[in-house]
Coordinates of C-alpha atoms and ligand atoms in Angstrom, one line a residue:
M1 CA 42.7 34.2 18.8
N2 CA 39.8 32.3 20.4
F3 CA 36.3 32.3 19.1
K4 CA 35.0 35.2 21.2
Q5 CA 37.9 37.4 20.2
S6 CA 37.4 36.5 16.5
F7 CA 33.7 37.2 16.8
K8 CA 34.4 40.7 18.3
R9 CA 37.0 41.4 15.7
T10 CA 34.8 40.5 12.8
V11 CA 31.9 42.5 14.2
N12 CA 34.3 45.5 14.5
L13 CA 35.3 45.0 10.9
G14 CA 31.7 45.4 10.0
I15 CA 31.2 42.1 8.3
L16 CA 27.8 41.6 9.8
R17 CA 26.5 44.9 8.7
K18 CA 25.1 43.8 5.4
K19 CA 23.7 40.4 4.5
H20 CA 25.4 40.1 1.1
T21 CA 29.0 41.1 2.0
E22 CA 31.9 38.7 1.3
V23 CA 32.0 35.8 3.7
P24 CA 35.5 35.0 4.9
D25 CA 36.4 31.4 4.0
G26 CA 36.3 29.0 6.9
L27 CA 35.3 31.5 9.5
M28 CA 31.8 32.2 8.3
K29 CA 29.2 30.6 6.1
R30 CA 26.0 31.7 4.6
C31 CA 22.7 30.1 5.6
K32 CA 20.9 29.0 2.4
V33 CA 17.5 29.6 3.9
C34 CA 17.7 33.1 5.6
K35 CA 20.9 34.2 3.7
T36 CA 22.5 35.4 7.0
A37 CA 26.2 35.1 7.4
V38 CA 26.9 32.9 10.3
F39 CA 30.0 32.1 12.2
V40 CA 31.0 28.5 11.6
E41 CA 32.0 28.2 15.3
E42 CA 28.8 29.8 16.6
A43 CA 26.7 27.4 14.4
R44 CA 28.8 24.5 15.6
Q45 CA 28.2 25.5 19.3
N46 CA 24.5 25.5 18.3
Q47 CA 24.5 21.9 17.0
D48 CA 25.0 23.2 13.5
I49 CA 21.7 25.0 13.5
C50 CA 21.4 28.5 12.0
P51 CA 21.1 30.8 15.0
S52 CA 19.0 33.2 13.0
C53 CA 16.3 31.0 11.3
G54 CA 16.7 27.5 12.8
N55 CA 17.8 25.9 9.5
Y56 CA 19.7 22.6 10.0
F57 CA 23.2 22.8 8.4
R58 CA 24.8 19.6 7.3
M59 CA 26.8 18.2 10.1
H60 CA 30.3 16.8 9.8
A61 CA 30.6 13.2 10.9
R62 CA 32.9 14.0 13.8
H63 CA 30.6 16.7 15.1
R64 CA 27.8 14.2 15.0
I65 CA 29.8 11.8 17.1
E66 CA 30.4 14.6 19.6
Q67 CA 26.7 15.4 19.7
V68 CA 25.3 11.9 20.1
L69 CA 27.9 9.7 21.8
D70 CA 29.3 10.0 25.3
E71 CA 32.5 12.0 25.3
G72 CA 35.6 9.9 24.5
S73 CA 33.5 6.7 24.0
F74 CA 33.9 6.4 20.2
E75 CA 36.3 3.6 19.1
E76 CA 36.6 3.8 15.3
W77 CA 36.6 0.6 13.2
D78 CA 38.0 -0.2 9.7
T79 CA 39.9 2.9 9.0
D80 CA 42.4 1.3 6.6
L81 CA 40.3 -0.2 3.8
E82 CA 42.0 0.0 0.4
E83 CA 40.2 2.1 -2.3
K84 CA 39.9 0.5 -5.7
N85 CA 38.9 1.8 -9.1
P86 CA 36.8 -1.0 -10.5
M87 CA 36.0 0.7 -13.8
G88 CA 39.3 2.4 -14.2
Y89 CA 37.5 5.7 -14.0
R90 CA 39.9 8.4 -14.9
G91 CA 41.1 10.6 -12.0
Y92 CA 39.0 8.7 -9.5
L93 CA 41.7 7.6 -7.0
E94 CA 43.3 11.1 -7.2
K95 CA 39.9 12.6 -6.4
L96 CA 39.6 10.4 -3.4
S97 CA 43.0 11.2 -2.0
G98 CA 42.3 14.9 -2.5
L99 CA 39.1 14.5 -0.5
R100 CA 40.8 12.5 2.2
E101 CA 43.3 15.4 2.6
K102 CA 40.6 18.1 2.6
T103 CA 38.2 16.4 5.0
G104 CA 40.5 14.4 7.2
L105 CA 38.1 11.4 6.6
D106 CA 39.1 8.1 5.1
E107 CA 35.8 7.8 3.2
A108 CA 32.2 9.0 3.3
V109 CA 31.3 7.0 6.4
L110 CA 32.8 6.6 9.8
T111 CA 32.0 3.5 11.7
G112 CA 32.8 2.2 15.2
K113 CA 31.4 1.6 18.6
G114 CA 30.4 4.1 21.3
R115 CA 28.1 4.7 24.2
I116 CA 24.9 6.8 24.6
N117 CA 24.4 7.7 28.2
G118 CA 26.4 4.6 29.0
I119 CA 24.6 2.1 26.7
P120 CA 27.0 0.6 24.1
T121 CA 26.1 0.6 20.4
A122 CA 27.6 0.2 17.0
F123 CA 27.5 3.5 15.3
G124 CA 28.0 4.8 11.8
V125 CA 27.7 8.3 10.4
C126 CA 27.9 9.5 6.8
D127 CA 29.6 12.8 5.8
S128 CA 28.3 14.6 2.8
R129 CA 31.6 16.4 2.1
F130 CA 33.0 13.2 0.7
L131 CA 31.4 12.8 -2.8
M132 CA 28.0 13.5 -1.3
A133 CA 28.4 10.5 0.9
S134 CA 27.8 8.3 -2.2
M135 CA 28.1 4.5 -1.5
G136 CA 31.0 2.8 -3.3
E137 CA 32.7 -0.4 -2.3
V138 CA 34.5 1.0 0.8
V139 CA 31.4 2.7 2.2
G140 CA 29.4 -0.5 1.6
E141 CA 32.2 -2.6 3.2
K142 CA 32.5 -0.4 6.3
I143 CA 28.7 -0.5 6.8
T144 CA 28.7 -4.3 6.3
R145 CA 31.6 -4.9 8.6
A146 CA 30.1 -2.7 11.3
V147 CA 26.8 -4.6 11.1
E148 CA 28.6 -8.0 11.1
R149 CA 30.7 -7.1 14.1
A150 CA 27.5 -5.8 15.9
T151 CA 25.8 -9.1 15.2
K152 CA 28.7 -11.0 16.6
D153 CA 29.1 -8.8 19.7
R154 CA 25.2 -8.5 20.1
L155 CA 25.2 -4.8 19.8
P156 CA 22.4 -2.5 18.5
V157 CA 23.3 -0.5 15.4
I158 CA 22.6 3.2 14.9
F159 CA 23.4 4.8 11.5
F160 CA 23.1 8.5 10.8
V161 CA 22.6 8.5 7.1
C162 CA 23.0 11.0 4.3
S163 CA 23.8 10.2 0.8
G164 CA 23.5 11.1 -2.8
G165 CA 23.1 7.4 -3.7
A166 CA 25.2 4.8 -5.3
R167 CA 28.7 6.0 -6.4
M168 CA 28.6 6.2 -10.2
Q169 CA 32.4 6.1 -10.6
E170 CA 32.3 2.5 -9.3
G171 CA 29.5 1.3 -11.6
M172 CA 28.1 -2.2 -10.8
T173 CA 30.4 -2.6 -7.8
S174 CA 28.5 0.2 -6.2
L175 CA 25.1 -1.2 -7.0
M176 CA 26.1 -4.5 -5.3
Q177 CA 26.7 -2.6 -2.1
M178 CA 22.9 -2.1 -1.8
A179 CA 22.5 -5.9 -1.8
K180 CA 25.4 -6.5 0.6
T181 CA 24.4 -3.9 3.2
S182 CA 20.7 -5.0 3.1
A183 CA 21.7 -8.6 3.6
A184 CA 24.0 -7.7 6.5
I185 CA 21.1 -5.8 8.2
R186 CA 18.8 -8.8 7.7
R187 CA 21.3 -11.1 9.5
H188 CA 21.6 -8.7 12.3
S189 CA 17.8 -8.5 12.6
D190 CA 17.5 -12.3 12.5
A191 CA 19.8 -12.4 15.5
G192 CA 17.1 -10.4 17.4
L193 CA 19.1 -7.1 17.5
L194 CA 17.9 -3.5 17.1
Y195 CA 18.8 -1.2 14.2
I196 CA 17.9 2.4 14.2
S197 CA 18.5 4.5 11.2
V198 CA 18.4 8.3 11.4
L199 CA 17.9 10.0 8.0
T200 CA 19.5 13.4 7.6
N201 CA 19.5 15.9 4.7
P202 CA 19.8 14.6 2.0
T203 CA 19.2 10.8 1.9
T204 CA 18.5 9.7 -1.7
G205 CA 19.1 7.1 -4.3
G206 CA 20.5 3.6 -3.7
V207 CA 21.0 4.3 0.0
T208 CA 17.3 4.9 0.6
A209 CA 16.7 1.7 -1.4
S210 CA 18.9 -0.3 0.9
F211 CA 20.2 0.0 4.5
A212 CA 18.8 3.5 5.2
M213 CA 15.1 2.3 5.0
L214 CA 15.6 -1.0 6.9
G215 CA 15.7 0.3 10.5
D216 CA 13.4 -1.4 13.0
I217 CA 12.9 2.3 13.9
I218 CA 13.5 5.0 11.3
L219 CA 13.9 8.5 12.5
A220 CA 14.7 11.7 10.6
E221 CA 15.8 15.2 11.2
P222 CA 13.2 17.9 10.4
G223 CA 13.1 19.2 6.8
A224 CA 15.5 16.6 5.4
L225 CA 15.1 15.6 1.8
I226 CA 14.5 11.9 1.6
G227 CA 13.7 10.0 -1.6
F228 CA 14.7 7.4 -4.1
A229 CA 14.7 9.7 -7.2
G230 CA 15.9 13.2 -6.6
P231 CA 13.4 16.1 -7.1
R232 CA 15.2 17.4 -10.2
V233 CA 15.1 14.0 -11.9
I234 CA 11.4 13.7 -11.1
E235 CA 10.6 17.2 -12.4
Q236 CA 12.5 16.5 -15.6
T237 CA 10.7 13.1 -16.1
I238 CA 7.1 14.3 -15.5
G239 CA 7.7 17.8 -16.8
Q240 CA 6.1 19.5 -13.8
K241 CA 7.2 21.4 -10.7
L242 CA 6.9 19.4 -7.5
P243 CA 4.8 20.8 -4.7
A244 CA 6.5 22.5 -1.7
G245 CA 7.5 20.0 1.0
F246 CA 7.5 17.0 -1.4
Q247 CA 10.0 14.4 -0.2
K248 CA 10.7 16.2 3.0
S249 CA 10.8 14.4 6.4
E250 CA 7.3 15.7 7.2
F251 CA 6.0 14.3 3.9
L252 CA 7.5 10.9 4.6
L253 CA 6.1 10.8 8.1
E254 CA 2.6 11.5 6.8
H255 CA 3.0 8.8 4.2
G256 CA 4.0 6.2 6.7
F257 CA 7.7 5.8 6.1
L258 CA 9.1 7.3 9.3
D259 CA 8.6 6.4 12.9
G260 CA 9.3 10.0 14.0
I261 CA 11.0 13.3 13.3
V262 CA 13.4 14.2 16.0
E263 CA 15.1 17.6 16.6
R264 CA 18.8 17.7 17.1
K265 CA 18.4 18.9 20.6
E266 CA 16.3 15.8 21.4
M267 CA 18.3 13.3 19.4
K268 CA 20.6 11.9 22.1
R269 CA 17.7 11.7 24.7
T270 CA 15.5 9.9 22.1
L271 CA 18.1 7.4 21.1
H272 CA 19.0 6.7 24.7
Q273 CA 15.3 6.1 25.5
L274 CA 14.9 3.7 22.6
L275 CA 18.1 1.8 23.5
R276 CA 16.9 1.4 27.1
M277 CA 13.6 0.0 25.8
H278 CA 15.5 -2.7 24.0
A279 CA 17.9 -3.5 26.8
L280 CA 15.7 -5.6 29.0
P281 CA 14.3 -8.6 27.2
M282 CA 11.5 -10.5 29.0
E283 CA 12.7 -13.6 30.8
R284 CA 10.7 -16.7 30.1
K285 CA 10.6 -20.3 31.3
E286 CA 8.5 -23.4 30.8
C287 CA 5.7 -23.8 33.3
S288 CA 2.2 -25.2 33.6
S289 CA 0.1 -22.4 32.1
E290 CA -3.4 -23.7 33.0
K291 CA -2.6 -23.7 36.7
Q292 CA -1.0 -20.3 36.6
I293 CA -3.9 -18.8 34.7
A294 CA -6.4 -20.2 37.2
E295 CA -4.3 -18.5 40.0
L296 CA -4.3 -15.3 38.0
H297 CA -8.1 -15.1 37.9
K298 CA -8.4 -16.1 41.5
K299 CA -6.3 -13.0 42.4
L300 CA -8.2 -10.8 39.9
E301 CA -11.5 -11.7 41.7
T302 CA -10.3 -9.6 44.6
V303 CA -8.8 -6.8 42.4
F304 CA -12.0 -6.5 40.2
A305 CA -14.5 -7.1 43.0
R306 CA -17.6 -5.2 42.1
R307 CA -19.4 -2.6 44.1
K308 CA -23.1 -3.3 43.8
P309 CA -24.1 -3.6 40.1
E310 CA -26.0 -0.6 38.7
E311 CA -29.7 -1.1 39.2
G312 CA -32.0 -1.0 36.2
M313 CA -29.4 -0.4 33.6
E314 CA -30.3 -1.5 30.1
A315 CA -27.9 -2.6 27.4
W316 CA -28.6 0.8 25.7
D317 CA -27.4 2.7 28.8
H318 CA -24.0 0.9 28.4
V319 CA -23.9 1.9 24.8
S320 CA -24.5 5.5 25.7
L321 CA -21.8 5.4 28.4
A322 CA -19.4 3.7 26.1
R323 CA -19.9 6.4 23.4
S324 CA -20.1 9.4 25.7
A325 CA -17.9 12.3 24.6
E326 CA -16.8 12.7 28.3
R327 CA -15.5 9.1 28.5
P328 CA -11.7 8.9 28.7
R329 CA -10.0 7.8 25.5
S330 CA -7.1 5.4 24.9
A331 CA -4.6 8.3 25.1
D332 CA -5.9 9.1 28.6
F333 CA -5.4 5.5 29.8
L334 CA -1.9 5.4 28.2
A335 CA -0.8 8.7 30.0
L336 CA -1.7 7.2 33.4
L337 CA -0.5 3.6 32.8
F338 CA 2.8 4.0 31.1
D339 CA 6.1 5.9 31.4
G340 CA 8.1 7.2 28.5
F341 CA 5.6 6.4 25.8
T342 CA 7.4 6.8 22.5
E343 CA 5.0 6.9 19.6
L344 CA 6.1 5.2 16.4
H345 CA 4.3 6.1 13.2
G346 CA 3.4 4.6 9.9
D347 CA 2.7 1.5 8.0
R348 CA 5.9 1.8 5.8
C349 CA 3.6 1.6 2.8
F350 CA 1.0 4.4 2.4
R351 CA 0.2 6.6 5.3
D352 CA 0.3 7.1 9.1
D353 CA -3.3 6.5 10.3
P354 CA -4.1 8.9 13.2
S355 CA -6.9 6.6 14.4
V356 CA -4.3 4.3 15.8
I357 CA -1.6 5.3 18.2
G358 CA 1.2 2.8 18.8
G359 CA 4.6 2.7 20.2
L360 CA 6.9 1.7 23.0
A361 CA 6.6 2.4 26.7
F362 CA 7.6 1.2 30.1
F363 CA 4.9 -0.4 32.2
E364 CA 6.3 -0.3 35.8
G365 CA 9.8 -0.6 34.3
R366 CA 9.0 -3.3 31.8
P367 CA 9.2 -2.5 28.0
V368 CA 5.9 -3.1 26.3
T369 CA 4.4 -2.3 22.9
V370 CA 1.2 -0.4 23.1
I371 CA -1.3 -0.2 20.3
A372 CA -4.5 1.7 20.7
Q373 CA -7.6 2.9 18.8
E374 CA -8.0 6.6 19.5
K375 CA -11.1 8.7 19.0
G376 CA -9.7 11.9 20.5
H377 CA -11.5 14.6 22.4
G378 CA -13.4 17.5 20.7
T379 CA -14.7 17.7 17.2
K380 CA -11.4 18.8 15.6
E381 CA -9.5 15.9 17.1
N382 CA -12.4 13.5 16.4
V383 CA -12.2 14.4 12.7
K384 CA -8.4 14.1 12.6
R385 CA -8.6 10.7 14.2
N386 CA -11.6 9.7 12.1
F387 CA -13.7 9.0 15.2
G388 CA -11.5 6.0 15.9
M389 CA -12.5 4.3 12.7
V390 CA -9.4 2.5 11.5
S391 CA -8.2 2.5 7.9
P392 CA -6.2 -0.4 6.3
E393 CA -3.0 1.5 7.0
G394 CA -3.9 1.7 10.7
Y395 CA -4.2 -2.1 10.8
R396 CA -0.9 -2.4 8.9
K397 CA 0.8 0.0 11.3
A398 CA -0.4 -2.3 14.1
Q399 CA 0.9 -5.4 12.3
R400 CA 4.3 -3.8 11.9
L401 CA 4.4 -2.9 15.6
M402 CA 3.3 -6.4 16.7
K403 CA 6.0 -8.0 14.5
Q404 CA 8.5 -5.7 16.1
A405 CA 7.3 -6.6 19.6
E406 CA 7.6 -10.3 18.7
K407 CA 11.2 -9.8 17.5
F408 CA 12.2 -8.2 20.8
H409 CA 10.0 -10.4 23.0
R410 CA 7.9 -7.4 24.2
P411 CA 4.3 -8.0 25.3
V412 CA 1.7 -6.3 23.2
L413 CA -1.1 -4.4 25.0
F414 CA -4.1 -3.4 22.9
F415 CA -6.7 -0.7 23.8
V416 CA -9.9 -1.0 21.8
D417 CA -12.2 1.9 21.2
T418 CA -13.8 2.0 17.8
P419 CA -17.3 2.2 16.3
G420 CA -15.9 -0.1 13.6
A421 CA -13.4 -0.3 10.8
F422 CA -13.7 2.7 8.4
C423 CA -16.2 2.1 5.6
G424 CA -15.2 4.1 2.6
M425 CA -14.0 3.9 -1.0
E426 CA -10.4 4.5 -0.1
A427 CA -10.5 1.8 2.6
E428 CA -11.8 -0.7 0.1
E429 CA -9.2 0.3 -2.5
R430 CA -6.4 -0.4 -0.1
G431 CA -7.9 -3.7 1.1
Q432 CA -9.8 -3.2 4.4
G433 CA -10.8 -6.8 4.5
E434 CA -7.3 -8.0 3.8
A435 CA -5.8 -5.7 6.4
I436 CA -8.1 -7.0 9.2
A437 CA -7.7 -10.6 8.1
R438 CA -3.9 -10.2 8.2
S439 CA -4.0 -8.9 11.7
L440 CA -6.0 -11.9 12.9
Y441 CA -3.6 -14.2 11.1
D442 CA -0.5 -12.6 12.5
L443 CA -1.9 -12.3 16.0
S444 CA -2.9 -15.9 16.1
A445 CA 0.8 -16.9 15.9
L446 CA 2.5 -13.9 17.5
K447 CA 5.2 -15.3 19.8
T448 CA 4.8 -12.8 22.7
P449 CA 2.0 -12.2 25.2
V450 CA -1.0 -10.3 23.8
F451 CA -3.5 -8.5 26.0
S452 CA -6.5 -6.5 24.9
L453 CA -8.7 -4.1 26.9
V454 CA -12.0 -2.8 25.5
I455 CA -12.3 0.6 27.0
G456 CA -15.2 2.1 25.1
E457 CA -16.8 0.8 21.9
G458 CA -15.7 -2.5 20.5
G459 CA -17.2 -2.4 17.0
S460 CA -17.1 -5.5 14.8
G461 CA -14.1 -6.8 12.9
G462 CA -12.5 -3.4 13.4
A463 CA -12.2 -4.2 17.1
L464 CA -11.5 -7.9 16.7
A465 CA -8.3 -7.1 14.8
F466 CA -7.1 -5.6 18.1
A467 CA -8.5 -8.4 20.2
L468 CA -7.2 -11.7 19.1
A469 CA -5.4 -11.9 22.4
D470 CA -4.4 -14.3 25.2
E471 CA -7.0 -12.5 27.3
V472 CA -9.6 -9.9 26.5
W473 CA -10.9 -7.7 29.3
M474 CA -13.6 -5.0 29.2
M475 CA -14.3 -1.9 31.3
E476 CA -17.6 -2.4 33.0
H477 CA -19.5 -0.1 30.7
A478 CA -17.7 -0.8 27.5
V479 CA -19.6 -2.7 24.7
Y480 CA -18.4 -5.1 22.2
S481 CA -20.5 -6.3 19.3
I482 CA -20.8 -7.7 15.8
L483 CA -21.9 -4.2 14.6
S484 CA -23.6 -1.1 16.0
P485 CA -27.2 -1.6 17.4
E486 CA -28.3 0.9 14.7
G487 CA -26.8 -1.3 12.0
F488 CA -28.3 -4.4 13.5
A489 CA -31.8 -3.0 13.7
S490 CA -31.5 -1.6 10.2
I491 CA -30.3 -4.9 8.6
L492 CA -32.6 -7.3 10.5
W493 CA -35.7 -5.1 11.1
K494 CA -35.2 -2.4 8.3
D495 CA -35.6 0.2 11.1
S496 CA -32.5 1.8 12.6
S497 CA -34.6 3.7 15.1
R498 CA -35.1 0.4 17.0
A499 CA -31.4 0.5 18.2
R500 CA -32.3 0.5 21.9
E501 CA -34.2 -2.7 21.4
A502 CA -31.4 -4.2 19.3
A503 CA -28.8 -3.5 22.0
K504 CA -30.9 -5.6 24.3
V505 CA -30.9 -8.7 22.1
M506 CA -27.3 -8.3 20.9
G507 CA -25.5 -9.4 24.1
M508 CA -23.0 -6.7 23.8
T509 CA -22.4 -5.7 27.5
A510 CA -19.3 -6.7 29.4
D511 CA -21.2 -8.9 31.8
Q512 CA -23.0 -10.8 29.1
L513 CA -19.8 -11.3 27.2
K514 CA -18.1 -12.6 30.3
K515 CA -20.9 -15.1 30.8
Q516 CA -20.4 -16.3 27.3
G517 CA -16.7 -16.7 27.7
M518 CA -15.8 -14.1 25.1
V519 CA -14.0 -12.0 27.7
E520 CA -12.1 -13.0 30.8
E521 CA -12.5 -10.1 33.1
V522 CA -14.8 -7.0 33.7
I523 CA -13.1 -4.1 35.3
P524 CA -15.5 -2.1 37.6
E525 CA -15.7 1.6 37.0
E526 CA -17.3 4.7 38.4
V527 CA -20.5 5.9 36.6
P528 CA -19.9 7.8 34.5
L529 CA -16.2 7.3 33.9
T530 CA -14.6 10.7 33.3
L531 CA -11.2 12.3 32.9
E532 CA -11.6 13.5 36.5
N533 CA -12.2 10.2 38.1
L534 CA -10.0 8.1 35.8
P535 CA -6.8 8.6 37.8
K536 CA -8.6 7.2 40.8
E537 CA -10.0 4.2 38.8
I538 CA -6.8 3.4 37.0
G539 CA -5.2 1.6 40.0
R540 CA -7.3 -1.5 39.3
V541 CA -6.4 -1.5 35.6
R542 CA -2.7 -1.2 36.5
E543 CA -2.8 -4.0 39.0
G544 CA -4.7 -6.2 36.5
I545 CA -2.2 -5.6 33.8
R546 CA 0.7 -6.3 36.2
L547 CA -0.8 -9.7 37.2
F548 CA -1.5 -10.5 33.5
L549 CA 2.2 -9.8 32.6
D550 CA 3.5 -11.7 35.6
T551 CA 1.5 -14.7 34.5
Y552 CA 1.7 -14.7 30.7
G553 CA 5.2 -13.0 30.6
I554 CA 6.9 -16.2 31.6
F555 CA 5.2 -18.7 29.3
S556 CA 7.1 -20.3 26.5
D557 CA 6.1 -19.5 22.9
E558 CA 4.6 -22.9 22.5
E559 CA 2.4 -22.6 25.6
L560 CA 1.3 -19.1 24.6
L561 CA 0.3 -20.1 21.1
K562 CA -1.5 -23.3 22.3
H563 CA -3.5 -21.3 24.8
R564 CA -4.4 -18.6 22.3
W565 CA -5.5 -21.2 19.8
E566 CA -7.6 -23.0 22.3
R567 CA -9.2 -19.8 23.5
F568 CA -10.6 -19.2 20.0
R569 CA -11.0 -22.8 18.9
I570 CA -13.9 -23.3 21.3
M571 CA -15.8 -20.3 20.0
Ligands
ZN1 ZN1 19.3 30.8 8.6

């Protein structure tokens, strides 16, 4: 009897009539969320998602392989590791052999190699049916061997993780697997290779405190429970009920620990996109940088040739244009300049700061890291993005993404548009000064090309943390200054109403800054620059960035850093 026949037959028998009737073993299961009885096969055809409420069922390891890897591409590794019973725990080996029989798995993790839309990758997937996918010696060993082999064969690693934590029955041997797997991931990373972890329901305990949380990119399925201590343990310890949604994927994303939440239907496409973005490292060679840079700017003279300069414009008029609500924001530039922008979230520490958007994208087929200050359009989005005023966690997200760019030799492109770093109690508590300083420190030695474009307001140190770059360019009517003209007038003249006058003496326009050697290029723009005319204006920006990447993209690390140092040394 095939699935359709069995479906009809069961319906005829009336099993679906009531929600709380008996569920035949193996053929149907009950959704824990909506309590509907669901055909196992129907759910499986639907990527193990409840057809009635959308709840994600736990997925068997082999289903996961079918869902994510190209058909027939999986080659399994290390299927014959010997199970031990290091503490002589009574009945342990018998329990394991029972589970092996019941699940058809050797252990709680399957590892091997496969392809995602043709791109080869090492691949591992945990199965919660096997002692809640807890990590004992064999699990740790399989993970470690897979990572070692990937390091040797220069393959990326993707692990789909779920786990109850360390395997108690193996005592300290189990604890040591956390150290072993983490150390293996470190060696893989030091070889410049990509590791993506995908956290599924539930990922807890020692596994979150080791390989699960060490991905260059950490993704999760929606609604997955992810945490070090389980919710029941926390509730018992603190004697309180935890709020709804605590330790769920969405909570972790908001708190800066996940790059993104990906639905099952989008998983293969997302992983393929990320693998593609890491498959094309920049090619570099030694060359005479000064000569090449001079040639670059000669070419840019034509690209950025000005129509006639605006007559009678005062510095304050530039400030007004730069701040205008109609002016395109970073996200508008990004949408026109890049393909496949994949946003990555979080500082891995405290929060995902919405005033910074960062991620990976293709610029004319080249993988790049894009990091931008974003004010948003309209009051609601302005508030959500804190008017582009970045908090310490925003700078720390940027630092994380720049370090990642360096590891994979991807150029970093910054877009600056901020009134300044966020001034507030919380920002001070979390070290706003330290966060900005750290960005400057890291950028000064970042071994990959760094480009920065001021598109609107470049306010103080908050902007500079996105502009310690090989070159800094400005849109014609952007401004860049030590602080706002209002602040300047208020501090020096005790009268913030003299902002217009202040703007004049502050030397904050693109032309003035270019004369002073603070920025290399000024990109002409329509007055006023709007969402409507941006698509027409973006061609010049695109051509400029292409020429920048062609030039700086081939310099050696040594030359890049020397040039960047000298650029700021003369200031
Ligand atoms: Zn359901």
